[in-house]
Coordinates of C-alpha atoms in Angstrom, one line a residue:
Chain A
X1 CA -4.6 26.4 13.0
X2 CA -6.3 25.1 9.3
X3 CA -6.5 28.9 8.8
X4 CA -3.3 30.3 9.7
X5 CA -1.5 26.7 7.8
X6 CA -3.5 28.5 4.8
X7 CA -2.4 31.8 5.3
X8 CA 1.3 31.0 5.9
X9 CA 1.2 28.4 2.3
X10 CA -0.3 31.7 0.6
X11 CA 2.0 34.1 2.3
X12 CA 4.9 32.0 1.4
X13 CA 3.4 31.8 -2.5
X14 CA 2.8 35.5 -2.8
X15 CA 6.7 36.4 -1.2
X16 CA 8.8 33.2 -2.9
X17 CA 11.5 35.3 -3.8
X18 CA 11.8 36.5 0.1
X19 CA 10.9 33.2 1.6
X20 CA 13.5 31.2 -1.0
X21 CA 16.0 34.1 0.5
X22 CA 14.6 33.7 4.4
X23 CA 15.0 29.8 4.1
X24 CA 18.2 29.7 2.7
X25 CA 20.0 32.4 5.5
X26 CA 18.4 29.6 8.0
X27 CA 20.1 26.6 5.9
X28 CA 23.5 28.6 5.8
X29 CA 23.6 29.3 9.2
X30 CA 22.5 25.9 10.3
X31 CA 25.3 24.6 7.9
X32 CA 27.9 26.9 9.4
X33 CA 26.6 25.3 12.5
X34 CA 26.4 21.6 11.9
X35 CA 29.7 21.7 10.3
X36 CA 31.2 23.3 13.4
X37 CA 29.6 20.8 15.5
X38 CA 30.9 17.7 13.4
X39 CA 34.8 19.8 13.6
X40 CA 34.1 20.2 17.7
X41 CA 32.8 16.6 17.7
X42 CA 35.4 14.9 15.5
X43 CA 38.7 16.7 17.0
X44 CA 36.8 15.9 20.5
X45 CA 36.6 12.1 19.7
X46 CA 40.0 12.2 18.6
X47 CA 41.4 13.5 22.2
X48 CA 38.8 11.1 24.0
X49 CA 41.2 8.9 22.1
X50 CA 43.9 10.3 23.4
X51 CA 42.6 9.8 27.2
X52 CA 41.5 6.3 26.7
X53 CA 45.2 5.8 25.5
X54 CA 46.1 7.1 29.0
X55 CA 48.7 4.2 30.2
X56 CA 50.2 4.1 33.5
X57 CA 53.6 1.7 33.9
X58 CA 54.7 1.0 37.3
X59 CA 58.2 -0.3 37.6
X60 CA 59.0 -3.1 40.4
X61 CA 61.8 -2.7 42.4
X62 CA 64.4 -4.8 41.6
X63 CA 64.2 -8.0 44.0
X64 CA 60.3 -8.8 43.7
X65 CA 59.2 -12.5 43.7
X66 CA 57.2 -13.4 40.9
X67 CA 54.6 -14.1 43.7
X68 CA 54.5 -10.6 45.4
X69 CA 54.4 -9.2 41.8
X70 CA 51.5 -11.0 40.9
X71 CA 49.7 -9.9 44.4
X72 CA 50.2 -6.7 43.4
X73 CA 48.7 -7.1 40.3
X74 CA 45.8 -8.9 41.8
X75 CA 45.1 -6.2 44.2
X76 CA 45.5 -3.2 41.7
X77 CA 43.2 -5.2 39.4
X78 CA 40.5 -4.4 42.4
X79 CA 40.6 -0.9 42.2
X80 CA 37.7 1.5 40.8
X81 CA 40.4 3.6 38.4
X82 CA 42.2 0.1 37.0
X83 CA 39.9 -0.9 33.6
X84 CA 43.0 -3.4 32.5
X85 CA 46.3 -4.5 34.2
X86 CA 48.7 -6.5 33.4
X87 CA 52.0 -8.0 34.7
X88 CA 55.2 -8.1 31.9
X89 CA 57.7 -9.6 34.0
X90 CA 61.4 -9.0 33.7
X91 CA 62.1 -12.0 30.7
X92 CA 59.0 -10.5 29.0
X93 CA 59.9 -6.8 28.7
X94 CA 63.3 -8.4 27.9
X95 CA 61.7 -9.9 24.6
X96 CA 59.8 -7.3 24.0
X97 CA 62.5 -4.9 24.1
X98 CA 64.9 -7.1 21.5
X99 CA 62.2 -7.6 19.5
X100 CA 61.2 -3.8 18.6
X101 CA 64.6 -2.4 19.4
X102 CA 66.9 -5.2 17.9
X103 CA 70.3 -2.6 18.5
X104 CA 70.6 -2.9 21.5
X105 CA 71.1 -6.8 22.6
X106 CA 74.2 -6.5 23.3
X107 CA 73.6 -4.2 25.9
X108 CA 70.9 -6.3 27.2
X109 CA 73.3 -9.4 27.1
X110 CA 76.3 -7.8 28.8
X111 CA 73.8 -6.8 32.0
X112 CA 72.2 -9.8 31.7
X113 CA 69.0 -11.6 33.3
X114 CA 66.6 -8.9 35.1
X115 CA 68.2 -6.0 33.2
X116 CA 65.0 -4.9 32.8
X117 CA 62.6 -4.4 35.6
X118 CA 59.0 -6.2 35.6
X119 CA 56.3 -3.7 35.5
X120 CA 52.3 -3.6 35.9
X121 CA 50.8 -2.3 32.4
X122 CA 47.8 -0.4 34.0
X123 CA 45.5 1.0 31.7
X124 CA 42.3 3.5 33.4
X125 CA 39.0 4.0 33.0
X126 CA 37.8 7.4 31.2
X127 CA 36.7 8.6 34.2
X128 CA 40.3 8.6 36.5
X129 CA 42.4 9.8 33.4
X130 CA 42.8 13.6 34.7
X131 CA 46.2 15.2 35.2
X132 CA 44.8 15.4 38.9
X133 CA 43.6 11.9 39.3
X134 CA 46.9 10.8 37.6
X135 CA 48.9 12.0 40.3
X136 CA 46.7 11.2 43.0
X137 CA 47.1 7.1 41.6
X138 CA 50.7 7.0 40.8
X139 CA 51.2 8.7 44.6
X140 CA 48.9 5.9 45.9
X141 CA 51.5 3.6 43.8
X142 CA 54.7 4.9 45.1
X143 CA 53.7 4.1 48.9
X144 CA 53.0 1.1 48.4
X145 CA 56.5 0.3 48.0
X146 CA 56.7 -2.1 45.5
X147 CA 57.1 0.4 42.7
X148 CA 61.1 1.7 42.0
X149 CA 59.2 4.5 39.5
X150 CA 55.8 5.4 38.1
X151 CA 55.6 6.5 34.5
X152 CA 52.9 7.9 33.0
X153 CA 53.5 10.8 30.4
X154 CA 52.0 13.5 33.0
X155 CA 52.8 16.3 30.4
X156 CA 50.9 14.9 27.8
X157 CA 47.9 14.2 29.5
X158 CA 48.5 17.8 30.8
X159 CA 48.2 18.9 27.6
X160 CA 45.7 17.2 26.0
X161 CA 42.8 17.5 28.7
X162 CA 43.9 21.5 28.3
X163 CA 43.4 21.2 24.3
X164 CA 40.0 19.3 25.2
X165 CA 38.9 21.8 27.7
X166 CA 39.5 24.6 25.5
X167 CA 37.8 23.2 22.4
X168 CA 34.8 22.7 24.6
X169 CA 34.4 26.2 25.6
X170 CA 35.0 27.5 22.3
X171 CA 33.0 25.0 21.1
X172 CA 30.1 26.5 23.4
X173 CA 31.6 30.0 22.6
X174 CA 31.1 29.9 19.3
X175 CA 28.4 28.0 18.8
X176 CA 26.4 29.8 20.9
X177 CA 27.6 33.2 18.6
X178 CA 26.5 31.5 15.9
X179 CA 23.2 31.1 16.6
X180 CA 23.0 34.8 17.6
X181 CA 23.8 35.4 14.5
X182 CA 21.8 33.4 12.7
X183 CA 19.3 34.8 14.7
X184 CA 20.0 38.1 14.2
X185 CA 20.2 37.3 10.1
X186 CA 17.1 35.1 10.1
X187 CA 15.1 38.2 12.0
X188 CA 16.6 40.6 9.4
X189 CA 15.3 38.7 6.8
X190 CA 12.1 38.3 8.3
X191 CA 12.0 41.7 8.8
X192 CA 12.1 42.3 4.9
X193 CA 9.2 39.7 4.8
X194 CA 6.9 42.0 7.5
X195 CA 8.0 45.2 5.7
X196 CA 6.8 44.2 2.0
X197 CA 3.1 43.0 3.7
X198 CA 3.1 46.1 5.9
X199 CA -0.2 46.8 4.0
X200 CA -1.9 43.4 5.0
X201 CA -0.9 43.6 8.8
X202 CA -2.0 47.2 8.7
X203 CA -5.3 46.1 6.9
X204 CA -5.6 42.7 9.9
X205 CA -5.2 45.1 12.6
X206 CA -7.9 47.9 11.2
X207 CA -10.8 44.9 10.6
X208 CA -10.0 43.5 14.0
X209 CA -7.9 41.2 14.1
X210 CA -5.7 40.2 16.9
X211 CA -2.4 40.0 17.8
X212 CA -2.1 36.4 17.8
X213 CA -4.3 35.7 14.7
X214 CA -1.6 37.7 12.8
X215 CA 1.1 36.5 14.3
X216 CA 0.3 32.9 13.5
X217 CA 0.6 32.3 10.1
X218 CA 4.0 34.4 10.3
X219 CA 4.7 31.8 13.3
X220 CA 3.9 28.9 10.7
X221 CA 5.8 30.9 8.2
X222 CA 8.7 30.7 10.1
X223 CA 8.5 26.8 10.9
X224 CA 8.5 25.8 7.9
X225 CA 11.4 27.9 6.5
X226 CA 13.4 26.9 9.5
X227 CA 12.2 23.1 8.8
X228 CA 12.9 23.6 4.9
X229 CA 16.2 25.3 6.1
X230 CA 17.1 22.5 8.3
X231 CA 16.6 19.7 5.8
X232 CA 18.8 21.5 3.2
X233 CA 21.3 22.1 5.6
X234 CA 21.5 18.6 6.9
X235 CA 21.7 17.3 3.5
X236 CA 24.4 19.7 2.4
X237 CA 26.4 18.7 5.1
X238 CA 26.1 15.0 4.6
X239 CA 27.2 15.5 0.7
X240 CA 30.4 17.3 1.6
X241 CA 31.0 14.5 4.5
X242 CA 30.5 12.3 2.4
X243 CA 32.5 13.8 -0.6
X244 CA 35.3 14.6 2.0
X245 CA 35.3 10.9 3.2
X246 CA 35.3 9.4 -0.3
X247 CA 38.0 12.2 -1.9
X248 CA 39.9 13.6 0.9
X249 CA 40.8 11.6 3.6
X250 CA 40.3 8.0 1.3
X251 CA 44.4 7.3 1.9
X252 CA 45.3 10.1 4.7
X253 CA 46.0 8.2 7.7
X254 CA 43.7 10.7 10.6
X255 CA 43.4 9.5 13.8
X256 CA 40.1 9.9 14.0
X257 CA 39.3 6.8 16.1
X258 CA 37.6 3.5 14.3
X259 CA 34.6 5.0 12.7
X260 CA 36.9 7.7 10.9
X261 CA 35.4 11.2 9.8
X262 CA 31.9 10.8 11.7
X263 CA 28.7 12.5 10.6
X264 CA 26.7 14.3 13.1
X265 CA 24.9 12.0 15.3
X266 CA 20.8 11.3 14.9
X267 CA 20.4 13.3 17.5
X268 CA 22.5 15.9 16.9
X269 CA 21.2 16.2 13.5
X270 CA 17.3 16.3 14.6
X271 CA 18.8 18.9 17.4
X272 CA 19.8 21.0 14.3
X273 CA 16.6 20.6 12.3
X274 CA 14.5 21.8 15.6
X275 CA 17.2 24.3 15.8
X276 CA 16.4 25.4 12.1
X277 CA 12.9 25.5 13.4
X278 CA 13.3 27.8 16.7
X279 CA 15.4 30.0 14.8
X280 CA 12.2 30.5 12.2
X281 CA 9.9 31.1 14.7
X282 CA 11.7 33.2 17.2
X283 CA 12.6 35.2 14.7
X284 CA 9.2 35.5 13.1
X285 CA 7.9 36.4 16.4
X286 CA 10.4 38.7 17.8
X287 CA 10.0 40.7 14.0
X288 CA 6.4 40.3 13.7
X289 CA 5.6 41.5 17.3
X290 CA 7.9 44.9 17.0
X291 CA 6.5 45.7 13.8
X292 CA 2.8 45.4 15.7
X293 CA 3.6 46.8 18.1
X294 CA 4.5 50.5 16.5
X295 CA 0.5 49.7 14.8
X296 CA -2.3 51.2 16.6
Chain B
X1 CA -24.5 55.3 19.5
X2 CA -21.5 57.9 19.8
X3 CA -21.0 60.2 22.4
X4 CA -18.1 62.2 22.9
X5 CA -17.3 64.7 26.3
X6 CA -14.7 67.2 26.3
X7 CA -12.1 65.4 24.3
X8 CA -8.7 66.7 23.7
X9 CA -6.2 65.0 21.8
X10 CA -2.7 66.9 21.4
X11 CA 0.6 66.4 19.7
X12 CA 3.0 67.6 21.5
X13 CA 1.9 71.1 22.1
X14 CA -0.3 71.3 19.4
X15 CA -3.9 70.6 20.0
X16 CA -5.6 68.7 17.0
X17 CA -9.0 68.2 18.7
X18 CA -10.0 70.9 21.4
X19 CA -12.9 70.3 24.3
X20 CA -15.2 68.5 21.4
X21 CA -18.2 66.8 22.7
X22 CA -20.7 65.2 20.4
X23 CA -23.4 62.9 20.5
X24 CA -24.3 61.0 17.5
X25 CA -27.6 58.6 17.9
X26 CA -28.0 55.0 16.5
X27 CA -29.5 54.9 13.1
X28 CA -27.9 58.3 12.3
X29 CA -26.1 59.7 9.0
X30 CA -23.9 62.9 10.0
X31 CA -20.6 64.5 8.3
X32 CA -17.9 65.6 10.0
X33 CA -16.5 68.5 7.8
X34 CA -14.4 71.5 8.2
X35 CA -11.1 72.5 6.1
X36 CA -7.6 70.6 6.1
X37 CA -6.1 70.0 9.2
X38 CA -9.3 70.7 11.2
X39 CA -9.7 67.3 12.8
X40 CA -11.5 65.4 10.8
X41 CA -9.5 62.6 10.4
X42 CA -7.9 63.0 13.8
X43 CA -11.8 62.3 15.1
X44 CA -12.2 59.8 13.3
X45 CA -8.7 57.8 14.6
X46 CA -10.6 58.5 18.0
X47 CA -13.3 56.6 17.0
X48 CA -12.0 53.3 15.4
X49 CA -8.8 53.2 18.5
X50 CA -6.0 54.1 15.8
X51 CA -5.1 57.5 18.1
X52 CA -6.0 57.8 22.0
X53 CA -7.3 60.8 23.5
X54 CA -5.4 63.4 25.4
X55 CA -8.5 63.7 28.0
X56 CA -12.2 63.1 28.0
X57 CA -14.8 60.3 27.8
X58 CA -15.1 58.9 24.7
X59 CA -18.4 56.0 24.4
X60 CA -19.5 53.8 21.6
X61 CA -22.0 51.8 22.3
X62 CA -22.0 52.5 25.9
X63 CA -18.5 51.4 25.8
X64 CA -15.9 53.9 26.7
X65 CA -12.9 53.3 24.2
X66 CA -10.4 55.6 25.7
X67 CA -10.1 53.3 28.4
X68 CA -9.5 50.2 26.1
X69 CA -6.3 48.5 26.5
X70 CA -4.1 47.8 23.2
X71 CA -5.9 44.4 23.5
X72 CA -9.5 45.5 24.2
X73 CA -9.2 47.5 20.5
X74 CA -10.0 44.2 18.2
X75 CA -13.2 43.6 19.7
X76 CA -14.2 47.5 19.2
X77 CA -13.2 47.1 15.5
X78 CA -15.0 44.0 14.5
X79 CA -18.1 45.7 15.4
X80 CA -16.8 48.8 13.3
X81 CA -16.9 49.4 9.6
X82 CA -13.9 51.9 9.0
X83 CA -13.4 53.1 4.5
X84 CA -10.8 54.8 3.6
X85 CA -10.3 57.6 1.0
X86 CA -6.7 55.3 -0.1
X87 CA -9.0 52.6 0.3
X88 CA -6.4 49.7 2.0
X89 CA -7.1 46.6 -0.2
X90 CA -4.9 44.5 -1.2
X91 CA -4.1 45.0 -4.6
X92 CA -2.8 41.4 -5.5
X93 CA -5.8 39.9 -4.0
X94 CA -9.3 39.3 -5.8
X95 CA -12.5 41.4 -4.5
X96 CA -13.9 38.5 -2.5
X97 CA -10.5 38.1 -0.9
X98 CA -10.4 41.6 0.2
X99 CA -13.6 41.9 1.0
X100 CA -13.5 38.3 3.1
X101 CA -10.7 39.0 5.0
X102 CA -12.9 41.1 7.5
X103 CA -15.1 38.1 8.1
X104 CA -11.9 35.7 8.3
X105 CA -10.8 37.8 11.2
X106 CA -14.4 37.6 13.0
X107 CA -14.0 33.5 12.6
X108 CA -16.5 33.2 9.9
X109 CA -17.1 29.6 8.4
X110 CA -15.9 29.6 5.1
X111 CA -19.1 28.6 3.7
X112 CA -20.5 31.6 5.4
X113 CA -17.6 33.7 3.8
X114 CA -18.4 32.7 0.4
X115 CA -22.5 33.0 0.9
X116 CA -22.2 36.6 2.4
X117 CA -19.7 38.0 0.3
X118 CA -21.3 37.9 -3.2
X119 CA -24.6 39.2 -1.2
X120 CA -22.4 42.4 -0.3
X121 CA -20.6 43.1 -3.6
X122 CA -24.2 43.1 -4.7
X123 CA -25.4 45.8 -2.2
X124 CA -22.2 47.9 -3.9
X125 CA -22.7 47.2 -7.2
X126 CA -20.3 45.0 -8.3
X127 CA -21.9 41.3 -8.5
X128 CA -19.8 39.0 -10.4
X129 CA -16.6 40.9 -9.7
X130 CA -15.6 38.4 -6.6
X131 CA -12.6 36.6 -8.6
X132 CA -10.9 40.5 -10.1
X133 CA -7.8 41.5 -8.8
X134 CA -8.4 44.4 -6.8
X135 CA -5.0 46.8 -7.9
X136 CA -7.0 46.2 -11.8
X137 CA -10.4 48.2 -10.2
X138 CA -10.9 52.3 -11.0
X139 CA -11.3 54.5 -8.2
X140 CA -14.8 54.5 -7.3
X141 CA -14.7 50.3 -7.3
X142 CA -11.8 50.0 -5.3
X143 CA -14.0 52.3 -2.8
X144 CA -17.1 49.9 -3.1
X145 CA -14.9 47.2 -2.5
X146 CA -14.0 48.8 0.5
X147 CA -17.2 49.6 1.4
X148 CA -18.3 45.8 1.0
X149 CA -15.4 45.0 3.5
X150 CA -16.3 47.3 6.1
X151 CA -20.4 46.2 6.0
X152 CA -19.8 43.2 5.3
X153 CA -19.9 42.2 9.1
X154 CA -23.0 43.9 9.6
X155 CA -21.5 46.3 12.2
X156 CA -23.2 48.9 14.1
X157 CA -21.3 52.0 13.0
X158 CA -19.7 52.9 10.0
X159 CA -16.6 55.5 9.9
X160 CA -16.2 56.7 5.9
X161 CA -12.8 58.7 5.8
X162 CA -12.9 61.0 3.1
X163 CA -14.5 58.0 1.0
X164 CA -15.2 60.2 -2.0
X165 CA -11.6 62.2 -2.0
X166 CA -9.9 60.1 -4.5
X167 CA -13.6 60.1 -6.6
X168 CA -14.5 62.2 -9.3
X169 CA -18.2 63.7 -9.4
X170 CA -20.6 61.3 -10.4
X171 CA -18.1 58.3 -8.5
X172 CA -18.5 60.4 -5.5
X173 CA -22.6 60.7 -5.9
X174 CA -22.4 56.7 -6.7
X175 CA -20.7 55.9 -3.3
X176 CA -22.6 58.7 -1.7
X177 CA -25.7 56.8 -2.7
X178 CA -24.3 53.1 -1.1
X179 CA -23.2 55.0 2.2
X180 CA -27.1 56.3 2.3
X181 CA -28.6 53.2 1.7
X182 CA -26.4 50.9 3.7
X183 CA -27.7 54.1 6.8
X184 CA -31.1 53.2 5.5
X185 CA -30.7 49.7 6.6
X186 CA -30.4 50.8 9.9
X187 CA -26.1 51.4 10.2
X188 CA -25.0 54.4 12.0
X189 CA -23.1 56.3 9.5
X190 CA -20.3 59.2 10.0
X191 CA -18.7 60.6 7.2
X192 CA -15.4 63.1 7.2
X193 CA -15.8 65.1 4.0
X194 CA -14.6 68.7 2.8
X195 CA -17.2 68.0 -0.4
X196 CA -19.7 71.2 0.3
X197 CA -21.4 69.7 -3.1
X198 CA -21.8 66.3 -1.6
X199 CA -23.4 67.9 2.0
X200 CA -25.8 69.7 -0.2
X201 CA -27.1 66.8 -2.4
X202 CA -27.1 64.0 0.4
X203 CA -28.7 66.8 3.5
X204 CA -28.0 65.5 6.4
X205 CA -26.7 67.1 10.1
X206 CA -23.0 68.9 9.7
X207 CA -20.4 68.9 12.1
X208 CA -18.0 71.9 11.1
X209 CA -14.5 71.4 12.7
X210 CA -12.4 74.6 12.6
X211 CA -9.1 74.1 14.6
X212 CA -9.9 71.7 16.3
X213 CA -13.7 72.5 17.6
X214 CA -17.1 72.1 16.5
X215 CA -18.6 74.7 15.6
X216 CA -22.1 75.3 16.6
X217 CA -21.6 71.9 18.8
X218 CA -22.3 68.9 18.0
X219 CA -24.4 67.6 21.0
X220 CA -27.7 67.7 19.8
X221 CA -29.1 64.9 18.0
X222 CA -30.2 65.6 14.1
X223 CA -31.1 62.3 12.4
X224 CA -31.6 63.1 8.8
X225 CA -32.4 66.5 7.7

């Protein structure tokens, strides 16, 4: 291992011009990368957002005691999909209404007391806020009876759990081409690398020297660049975030959740730097092996 | 040391090497010579695993290297000493790296590295050369340097490819004169050479390759004429 850590600091010396070159197609790719995967994980927090804000009002039928309502409410409050419900009775959506819509009390006062219905405000957990699971609650909410209607802006959860679904597979789709092709330019590279010390892999193999033993310091070689590549890469991408967050989006209003524009996550960003890695070594090895294998 | 039975190696459907058995014995200096395109070189790829025969037993030290697998061929060469007439060094490295790098591959402690490699560029002639860059050497260094890298392992057999092609005269006698003396030390030593001149000055047994075959044959033993 001292040995081939030696030969792959020497080999690195002796080629600087090709390893500065091999390192940085690894840090550009891994910045193409990492910046895709803070867009996918940004505009995916922002329609998480969207699906906590998934709100279901159920509308009581005109007639309801204040007591039945507040069974109601105590027995949707029991069930696995309800994270938050509440009970606005009739006086209370009233005020509500005059308050944020001040036009139209004079509607309200002609129809008078109960002209709006009381409602449960039921808010879901994550987990019950597909378009399928919607319908399947609301339905569970009409037969009760209590409810006169069940609103719960079905088209717009429609649509935003089809935007999410779609950003995840091209978010796979993508990501997963772009690691072909930084594979493919990493191994290029690489392949520049084996072809200028043709002459010392030819000389290894004549004197004896195994597969392996060659391929090791090449292996090394290729760890380092991709390690070298990854930390350049990571903090490239954490200047422009952070020169985007300061500049850019200071005073634009994104809804981006609490945290606003986030960086990738620790993990996520280690993930990237052993990506930077693998992508060094597998191409190392895939170039270095084809190249010995066309030597006696 | 070397025996060979009825090998044929073929490209395509040209025959470089036809029915050619030979026996060389251990401790033994012989030439393998004949015109261009004869089979020396081809003969000697048999021997050091670069080429595989087309048929026909092929033993070095009892070993029988046309059945070697791709992996098997290391092992054969570490206990080879292979020189080239283009030499193979690496120009950007110094003579002791050059030379070294055969006892690197073998797993030699680097104190042992830098005890036995001085010792050899002594044997060639060029002591206190270690730290030169080897692409500044003439022609007839760069070949000691390459002779240094292929004894410097202490193997059994040494193949010389046309050592003396890039040479002029008295380089070629010089090199001539380390290739006898590392076969007085007890090295089998086979040498491809077209240099009649050479043969006649260093006398020892001759196998004449003309398309492909020895002429003559080459089984019988000689040792040194």
């Amino acid at each position: 291992m001292k040995n081939s850590i030696f030969h792959a600091v020497r080999g690195l010396r002796e080629h600087t011009y090709l390893a500065v070159v091999g390192t940085g197609v690894i840090a550009a790719a891994l910045v193409l990368l990492g910046g895709y995967a803070m867009i996918v994980t940004n505009l995916g927090a922002v329609v998480s957002g969207w699906k906590r804000d998934v709100h279901v009002s159920a509308y009581f039928v005109p007639g309801q005691s204040p007591e039945a309502q507040e069974a109601a409410r105590a027995e949707l409050a029991l069930r696995p999909e309800v994270e938050l419900v509440e009970l606005v009775t009739s006086a209370e959506a009233q005020v509500w209404m005059l308050e944020r819509v001040p036009e139209v009390q004079p509607i309200v006062e002609e129809l008078g007391e109960g002209a709006l219905p009381a409602s449960l405000e039921v808010s879901l957990r994550a987990a019950y806020t597909s378009p399928v699971a919607l319908d399947a609650f609301a339905e569970s909410l009409r037969e009760g009876g209590h409810f006169a209607e069940i609103d719960y802006g079905r088209e717009w959860v429609e649509r935003s759990s089809a935007f999410l679904h779609t950003l995840t597979i091209l978010g796979v789709a993508l990501g997963g081409m772009l690691v072909l092709a930084a594979l493919f330019l990493v191994g290029n590279t690489i392949n520049l690398v084996v072809y200028a010390r043709r002459d010392e892999l030819e000389i290894l193999r004549l004197v004896g020297a195994s597969d392996g033993y060659i391929l090791a310091p090449f292996l090394v070689e290729g760890a380092l660049q991709g390690l070298v590549g990854g930390g350049a890469a990571l903090s490239l991408l954490y200047g422009v975030h952070a020169l985007v967050v300061a500049r850019l989006l200071g005073g634009v209003p994104l809804a981006l959740g609490e945290g606003g524009l986030a960086f990738l996550s620790p993990v996520a960003a280690v993930g990237l730097a052993a990506l930077g890695v693998s992508i060094g070594v597998a191409a190392a090895g895939f170039s270095v092996r084809r190249f010995l294998s066309r030597l006696a | 040391m070397i025996r060979l039975y009825h090998i044929v190696k073929s490209y395509g459907d040209r025959d470089a090497l036809r029915d050619v058995s030979l026996h060389v014995e251990k401790g033994e200096l012989v030439y393998v010579t004949g015109p261009s395109g004869a089979g020396k070189s081809t003969m000697l790829k048999l021997l050091y695993g670069a080429e595989r025969p087309t048929s026909g037993r092929m033993l070095i030290a009892g070993v029988d290297v046309a059945k070697m697998s791709r992996g098997q061929l290391p092992a054969l060469r570490r206990n080879l000493g292979v020189v080239f007439q283009d030499f193979k060094l690496l120009p950007h490295r110094s003579v002791a790296e050059n030379v070294g790098i055969a006892l690197e591959v073998i797993g030699a402690a680097p104190d042992s590295i830098r005890r036995r490699v001085p010792a050899v560029l002594n044997i060639v002639g060029l002591k206190g050369r270690e730290d030169d860059k080897a692409g500044v050497l003439s022609g007839g260094e760069k070949q000691r340097v390459a002779i240094a890298r292929a004894i410097v392992t202490d193997p059994a057999i040494l193949l010389a490819d046309e050592p003396t092609g890039n040479l002029d005269g008295a380089m070629a006698v010089e090199v001539m004169e380390i290739l006898q003396a590392i076969n007085l030390r007890g090295t089998t030593v086979v040498v491809a050479t077209h240099d009649v001149g050479l043969m006649d000055r260093f006398p020892y047994r001759r196998l004449r390759f003309v398309d492909g075959r020895i002429l003559g044959g080459g089984a019988q033993a000689g040792g040194r004429r």
